[in-house]
Backbone as ProteinMPNN parsed JSONL, in Angstrom:
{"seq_chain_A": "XXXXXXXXXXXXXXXXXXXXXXXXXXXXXXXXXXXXXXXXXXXXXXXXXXXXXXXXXXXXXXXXXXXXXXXXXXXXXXXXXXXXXXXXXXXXXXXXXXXXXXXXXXXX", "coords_chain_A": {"N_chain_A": [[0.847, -1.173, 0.0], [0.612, 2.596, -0.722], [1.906, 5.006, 0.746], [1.277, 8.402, 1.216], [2.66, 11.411, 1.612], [2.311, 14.447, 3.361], [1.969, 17.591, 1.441], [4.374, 20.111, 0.986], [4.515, 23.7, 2.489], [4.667, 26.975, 1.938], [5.423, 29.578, 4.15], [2.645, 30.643, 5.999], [-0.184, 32.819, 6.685], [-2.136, 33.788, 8.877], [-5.945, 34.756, 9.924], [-7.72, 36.306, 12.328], [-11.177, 36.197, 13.365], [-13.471, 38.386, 15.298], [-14.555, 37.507, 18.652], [-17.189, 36.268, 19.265], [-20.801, 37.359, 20.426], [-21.497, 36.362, 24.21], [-23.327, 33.466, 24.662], [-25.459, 31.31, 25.845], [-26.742, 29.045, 24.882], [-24.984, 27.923, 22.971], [-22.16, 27.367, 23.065], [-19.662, 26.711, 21.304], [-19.712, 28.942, 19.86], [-18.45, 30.857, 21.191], [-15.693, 30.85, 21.412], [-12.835, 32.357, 19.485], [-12.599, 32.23, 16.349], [-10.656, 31.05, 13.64], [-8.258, 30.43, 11.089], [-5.594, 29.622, 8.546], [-4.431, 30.866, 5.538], [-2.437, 29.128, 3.318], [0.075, 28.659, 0.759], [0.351, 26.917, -1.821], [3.655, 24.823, -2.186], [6.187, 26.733, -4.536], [6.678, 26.086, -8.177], [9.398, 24.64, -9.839], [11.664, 26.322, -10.749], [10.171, 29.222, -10.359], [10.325, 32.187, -9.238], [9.548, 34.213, -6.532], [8.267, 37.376, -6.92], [10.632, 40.427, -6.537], [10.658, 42.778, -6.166], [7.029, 45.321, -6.029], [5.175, 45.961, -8.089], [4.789, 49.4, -9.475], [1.98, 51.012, -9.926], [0.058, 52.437, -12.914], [-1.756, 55.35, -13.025], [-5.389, 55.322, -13.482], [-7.037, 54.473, -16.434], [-9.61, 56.586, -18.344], [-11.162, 56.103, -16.189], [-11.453, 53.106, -15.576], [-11.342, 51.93, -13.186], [-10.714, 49.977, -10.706], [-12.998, 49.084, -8.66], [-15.258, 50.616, -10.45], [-15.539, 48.612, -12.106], [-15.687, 46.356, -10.927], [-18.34, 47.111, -9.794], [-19.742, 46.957, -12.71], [-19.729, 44.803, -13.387], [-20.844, 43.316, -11.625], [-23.895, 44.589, -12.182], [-23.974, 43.834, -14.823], [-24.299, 41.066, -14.375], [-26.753, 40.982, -12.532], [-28.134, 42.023, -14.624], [-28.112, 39.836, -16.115], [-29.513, 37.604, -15.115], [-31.844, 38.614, -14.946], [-32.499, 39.023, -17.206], [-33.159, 36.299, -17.46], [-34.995, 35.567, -16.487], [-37.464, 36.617, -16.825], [-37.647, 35.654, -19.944], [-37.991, 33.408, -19.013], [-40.808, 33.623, -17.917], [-42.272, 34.293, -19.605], [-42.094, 32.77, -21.888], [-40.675, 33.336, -24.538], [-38.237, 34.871, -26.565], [-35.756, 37.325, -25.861], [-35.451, 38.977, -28.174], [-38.092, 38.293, -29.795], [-39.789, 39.431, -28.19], [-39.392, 42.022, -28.83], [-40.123, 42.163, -31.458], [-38.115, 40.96, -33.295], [-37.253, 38.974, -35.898], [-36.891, 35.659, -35.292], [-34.709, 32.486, -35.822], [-34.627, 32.291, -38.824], [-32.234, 32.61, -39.946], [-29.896, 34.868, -42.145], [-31.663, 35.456, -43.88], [-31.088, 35.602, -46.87], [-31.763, 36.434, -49.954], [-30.057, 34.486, -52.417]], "CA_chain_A": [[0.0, 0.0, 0.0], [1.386, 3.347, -1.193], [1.832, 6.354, 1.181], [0.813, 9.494, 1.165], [2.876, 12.412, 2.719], [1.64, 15.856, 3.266], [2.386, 18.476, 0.883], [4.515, 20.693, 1.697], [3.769, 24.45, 1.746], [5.536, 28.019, 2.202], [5.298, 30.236, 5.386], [1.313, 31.326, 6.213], [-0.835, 33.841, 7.111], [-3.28, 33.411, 9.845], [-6.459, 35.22, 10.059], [-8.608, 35.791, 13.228], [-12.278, 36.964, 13.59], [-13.798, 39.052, 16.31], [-15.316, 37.351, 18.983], [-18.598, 36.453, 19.026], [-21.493, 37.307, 21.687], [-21.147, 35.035, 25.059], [-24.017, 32.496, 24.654], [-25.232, 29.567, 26.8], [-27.176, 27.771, 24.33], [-23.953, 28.251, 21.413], [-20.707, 27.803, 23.542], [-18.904, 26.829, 20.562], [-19.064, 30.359, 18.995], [-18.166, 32.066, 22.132], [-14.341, 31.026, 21.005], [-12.721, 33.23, 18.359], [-12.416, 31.268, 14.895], [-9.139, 31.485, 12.896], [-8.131, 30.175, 9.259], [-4.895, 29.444, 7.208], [-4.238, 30.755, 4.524], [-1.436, 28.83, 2.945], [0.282, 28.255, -0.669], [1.629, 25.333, -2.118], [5.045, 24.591, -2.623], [6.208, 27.11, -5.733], [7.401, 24.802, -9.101], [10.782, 24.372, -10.266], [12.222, 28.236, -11.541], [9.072, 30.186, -10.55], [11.175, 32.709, -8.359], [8.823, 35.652, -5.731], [8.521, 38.758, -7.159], [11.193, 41.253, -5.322], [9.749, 44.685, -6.077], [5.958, 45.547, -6.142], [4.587, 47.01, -9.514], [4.311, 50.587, -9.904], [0.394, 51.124, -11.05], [-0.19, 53.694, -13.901], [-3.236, 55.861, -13.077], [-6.85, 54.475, -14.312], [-7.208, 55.077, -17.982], [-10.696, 56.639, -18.553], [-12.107, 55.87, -15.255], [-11.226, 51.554, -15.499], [-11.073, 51.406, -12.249], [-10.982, 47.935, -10.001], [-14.041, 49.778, -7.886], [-16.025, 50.502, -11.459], [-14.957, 47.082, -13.064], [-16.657, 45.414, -9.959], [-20.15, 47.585, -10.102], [-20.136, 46.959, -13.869], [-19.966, 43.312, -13.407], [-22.564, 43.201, -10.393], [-24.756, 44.638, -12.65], [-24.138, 42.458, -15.908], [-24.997, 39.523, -13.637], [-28.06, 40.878, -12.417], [-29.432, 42.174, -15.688], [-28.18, 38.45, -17.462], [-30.601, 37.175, -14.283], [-33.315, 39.536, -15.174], [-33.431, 38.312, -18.816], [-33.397, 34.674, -18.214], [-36.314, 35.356, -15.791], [-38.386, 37.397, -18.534], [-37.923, 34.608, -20.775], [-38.841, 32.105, -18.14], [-42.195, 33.773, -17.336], [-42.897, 34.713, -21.148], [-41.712, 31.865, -22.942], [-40.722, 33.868, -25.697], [-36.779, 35.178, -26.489], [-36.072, 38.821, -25.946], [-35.617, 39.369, -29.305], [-38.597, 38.021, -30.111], [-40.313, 40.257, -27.549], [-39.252, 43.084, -29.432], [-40.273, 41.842, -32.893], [-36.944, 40.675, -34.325], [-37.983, 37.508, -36.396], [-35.836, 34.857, -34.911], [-34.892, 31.028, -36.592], [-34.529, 32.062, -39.938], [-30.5, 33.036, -40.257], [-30.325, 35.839, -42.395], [-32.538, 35.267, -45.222], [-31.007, 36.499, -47.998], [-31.607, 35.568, -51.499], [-29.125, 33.788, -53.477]], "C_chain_A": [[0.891, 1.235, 0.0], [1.141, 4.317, 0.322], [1.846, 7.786, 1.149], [1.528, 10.754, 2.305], [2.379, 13.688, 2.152], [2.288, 16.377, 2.728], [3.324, 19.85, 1.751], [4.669, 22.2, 1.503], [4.777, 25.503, 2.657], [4.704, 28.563, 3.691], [3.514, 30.892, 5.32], [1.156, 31.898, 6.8], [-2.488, 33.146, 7.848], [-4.262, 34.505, 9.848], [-7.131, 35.068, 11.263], [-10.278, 36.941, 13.421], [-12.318, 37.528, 15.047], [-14.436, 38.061, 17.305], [-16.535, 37.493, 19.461], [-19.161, 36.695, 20.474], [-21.432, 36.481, 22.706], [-22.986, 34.366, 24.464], [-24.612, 31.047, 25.427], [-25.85, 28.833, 25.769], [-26.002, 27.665, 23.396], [-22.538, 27.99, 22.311], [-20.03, 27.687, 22.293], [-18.706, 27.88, 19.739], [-18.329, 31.341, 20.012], [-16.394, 31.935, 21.337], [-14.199, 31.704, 19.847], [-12.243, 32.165, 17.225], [-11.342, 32.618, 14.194], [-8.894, 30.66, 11.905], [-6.352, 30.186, 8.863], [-5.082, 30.107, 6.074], [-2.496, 30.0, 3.778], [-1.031, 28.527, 1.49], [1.264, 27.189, -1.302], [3.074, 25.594, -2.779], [5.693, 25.617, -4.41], [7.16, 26.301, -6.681], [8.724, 25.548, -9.41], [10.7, 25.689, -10.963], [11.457, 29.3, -11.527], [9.834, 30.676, -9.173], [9.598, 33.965, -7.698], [9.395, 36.114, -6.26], [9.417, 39.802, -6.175], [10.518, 42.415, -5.477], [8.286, 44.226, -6.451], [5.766, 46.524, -7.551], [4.29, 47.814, -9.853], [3.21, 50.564, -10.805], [-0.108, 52.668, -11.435], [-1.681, 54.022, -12.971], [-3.902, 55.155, -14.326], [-6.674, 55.486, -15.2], [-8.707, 54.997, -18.012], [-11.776, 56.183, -17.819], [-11.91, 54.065, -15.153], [-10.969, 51.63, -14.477], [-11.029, 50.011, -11.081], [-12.651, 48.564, -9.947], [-14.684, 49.515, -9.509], [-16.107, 49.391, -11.908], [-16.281, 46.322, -12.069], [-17.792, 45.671, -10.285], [-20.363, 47.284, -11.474], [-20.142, 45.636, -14.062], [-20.778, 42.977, -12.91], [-23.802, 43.326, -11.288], [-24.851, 44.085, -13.681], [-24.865, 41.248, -15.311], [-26.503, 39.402, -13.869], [-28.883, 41.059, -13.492], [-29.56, 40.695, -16.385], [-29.719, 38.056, -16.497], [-31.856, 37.31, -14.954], [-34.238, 38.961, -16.683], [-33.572, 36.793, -18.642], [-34.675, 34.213, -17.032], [-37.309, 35.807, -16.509], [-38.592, 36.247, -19.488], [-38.457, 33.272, -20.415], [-40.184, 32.47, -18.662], [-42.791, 33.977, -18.584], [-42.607, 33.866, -21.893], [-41.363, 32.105, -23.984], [-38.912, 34.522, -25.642], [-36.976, 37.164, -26.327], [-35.998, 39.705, -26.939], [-37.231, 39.645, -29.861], [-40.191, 38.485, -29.482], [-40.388, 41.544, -28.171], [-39.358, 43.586, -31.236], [-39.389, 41.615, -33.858], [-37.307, 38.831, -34.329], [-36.469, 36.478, -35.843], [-35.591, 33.387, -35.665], [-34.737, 30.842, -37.711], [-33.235, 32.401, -40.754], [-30.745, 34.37, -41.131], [-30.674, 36.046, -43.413], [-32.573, 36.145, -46.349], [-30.792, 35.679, -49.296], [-30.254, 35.617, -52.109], [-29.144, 33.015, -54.542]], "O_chain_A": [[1.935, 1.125, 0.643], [0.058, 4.187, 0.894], [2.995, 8.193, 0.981], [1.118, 10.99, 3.442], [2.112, 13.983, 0.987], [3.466, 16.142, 2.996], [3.008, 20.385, 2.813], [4.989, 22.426, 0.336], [5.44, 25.192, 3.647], [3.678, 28.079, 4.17], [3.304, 31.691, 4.408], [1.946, 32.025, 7.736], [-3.416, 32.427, 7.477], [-3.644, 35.566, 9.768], [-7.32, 33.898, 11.596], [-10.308, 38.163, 13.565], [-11.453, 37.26, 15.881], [-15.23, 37.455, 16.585], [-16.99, 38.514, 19.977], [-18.523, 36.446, 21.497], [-21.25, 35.371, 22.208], [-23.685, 35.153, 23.824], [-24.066, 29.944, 25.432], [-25.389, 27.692, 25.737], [-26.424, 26.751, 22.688], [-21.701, 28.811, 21.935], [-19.641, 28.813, 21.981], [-17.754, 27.92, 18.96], [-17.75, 32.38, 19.695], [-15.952, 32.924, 20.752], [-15.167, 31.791, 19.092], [-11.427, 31.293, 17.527], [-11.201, 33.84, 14.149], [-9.785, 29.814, 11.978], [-5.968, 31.336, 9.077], [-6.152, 29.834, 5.531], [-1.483, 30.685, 3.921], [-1.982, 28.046, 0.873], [2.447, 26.857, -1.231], [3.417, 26.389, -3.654], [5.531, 24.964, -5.441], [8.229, 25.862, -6.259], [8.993, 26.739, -9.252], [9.747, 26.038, -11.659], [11.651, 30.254, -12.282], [9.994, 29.93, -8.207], [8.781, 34.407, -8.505], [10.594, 35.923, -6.46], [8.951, 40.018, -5.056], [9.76, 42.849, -4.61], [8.084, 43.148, -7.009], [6.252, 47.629, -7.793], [3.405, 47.697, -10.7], [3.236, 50.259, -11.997], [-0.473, 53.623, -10.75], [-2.432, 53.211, -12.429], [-3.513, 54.702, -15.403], [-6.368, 56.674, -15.097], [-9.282, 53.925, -17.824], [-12.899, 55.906, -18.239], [-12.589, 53.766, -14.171], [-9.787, 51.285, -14.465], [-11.851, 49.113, -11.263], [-13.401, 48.543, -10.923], [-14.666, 48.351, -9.909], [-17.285, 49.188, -12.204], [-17.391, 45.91, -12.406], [-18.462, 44.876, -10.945], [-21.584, 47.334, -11.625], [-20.671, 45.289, -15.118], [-21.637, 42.302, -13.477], [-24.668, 42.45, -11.28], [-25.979, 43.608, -13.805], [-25.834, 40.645, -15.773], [-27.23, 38.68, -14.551], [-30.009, 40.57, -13.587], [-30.55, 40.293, -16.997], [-30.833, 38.175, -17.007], [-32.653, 36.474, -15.382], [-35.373, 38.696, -17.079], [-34.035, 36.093, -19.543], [-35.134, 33.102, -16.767], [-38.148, 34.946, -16.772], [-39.744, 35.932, -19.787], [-39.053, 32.403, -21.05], [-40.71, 31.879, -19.605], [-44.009, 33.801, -18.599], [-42.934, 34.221, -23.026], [-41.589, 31.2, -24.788], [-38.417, 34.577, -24.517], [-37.906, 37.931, -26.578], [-36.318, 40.89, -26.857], [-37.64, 40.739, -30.249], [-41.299, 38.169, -29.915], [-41.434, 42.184, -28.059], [-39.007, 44.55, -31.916], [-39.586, 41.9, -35.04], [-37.495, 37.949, -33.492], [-35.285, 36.721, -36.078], [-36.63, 33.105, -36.261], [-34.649, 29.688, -38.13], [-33.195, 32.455, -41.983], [-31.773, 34.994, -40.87], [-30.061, 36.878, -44.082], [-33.39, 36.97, -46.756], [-30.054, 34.742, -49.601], [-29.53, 36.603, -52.252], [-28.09, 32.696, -55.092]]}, "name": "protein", "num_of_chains": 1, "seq": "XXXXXXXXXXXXXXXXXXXXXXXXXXXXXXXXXXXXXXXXXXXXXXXXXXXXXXXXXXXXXXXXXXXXXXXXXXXXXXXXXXXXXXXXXXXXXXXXXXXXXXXXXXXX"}
C-alpha cells in the first residue's frame, strides 16, 4: 500500500475573527475562529517577485471599484433576462419583434 505524505507548503498567514457574543445555548461560537491561509510549494524556476509594480493611473475611469459595479450589474441584468424569458416563454428578441430562426434570409 502506497503512502501518502503531506504536501509541503511556504510560510502562512493566519487570520482571526472578532469574537462572538457570550451564549449559553452556542458555547462553541463564544471562542474566536481562525483560518490558514497557505500556498503550495512554488514549481521548479518560478522565483517571488522582489519589487511591487508601480500602477499607472486608471485610464478613462477603469477602475478595479467601477470594473466590480459593472460586473454586479451584468450579472443581475443576465438574471433579469433569463427570468423574462422564463415567465414569457418567448426570447427577448422576439419580444421586441426581431424575427428569430430564420439566419439571415437572404436571397441567393
Amino acid at each position: 500500500m502506497a503512502t501518502i505524505s503531506p504536501p509541503t507548503f511556504l510560510p502562512h498567514q493566519s487570520f482571526s475573527s472578532l469574537p462572538r457574543r457570550n451564549s449559553s445555548c452556542l458555547p462553541h461560537l463564544n471562542r474566536p475562529k481562525s483560518f490558514s491561509v497557505r500556498a503550495a510549494k512554488l514549481p521548479a524556476g518560478v522565483e517571488l517577485p522582489k519589487d511591487e509594480p508601480k500602477l499607472t493611473e486608471p485610464f478613462l475611469g477603469f477602475t478595479r471599484t467601477a470594473e466590480v459595479w459593472n460586473s454586479r450589474v451584468c450579472m443581475i441584468g443576465l438574471v433579469g433576462i433569463f427570468i423574462v424569458e422564463l415567465i414569457f416563454n418567448k426570447g427577448v428578441l422576439q419580444m421586441i419583434g426581431v424575427e428569430v430562426g430564420k439566419g439571415l434570409d437572404l436571397p441567393l
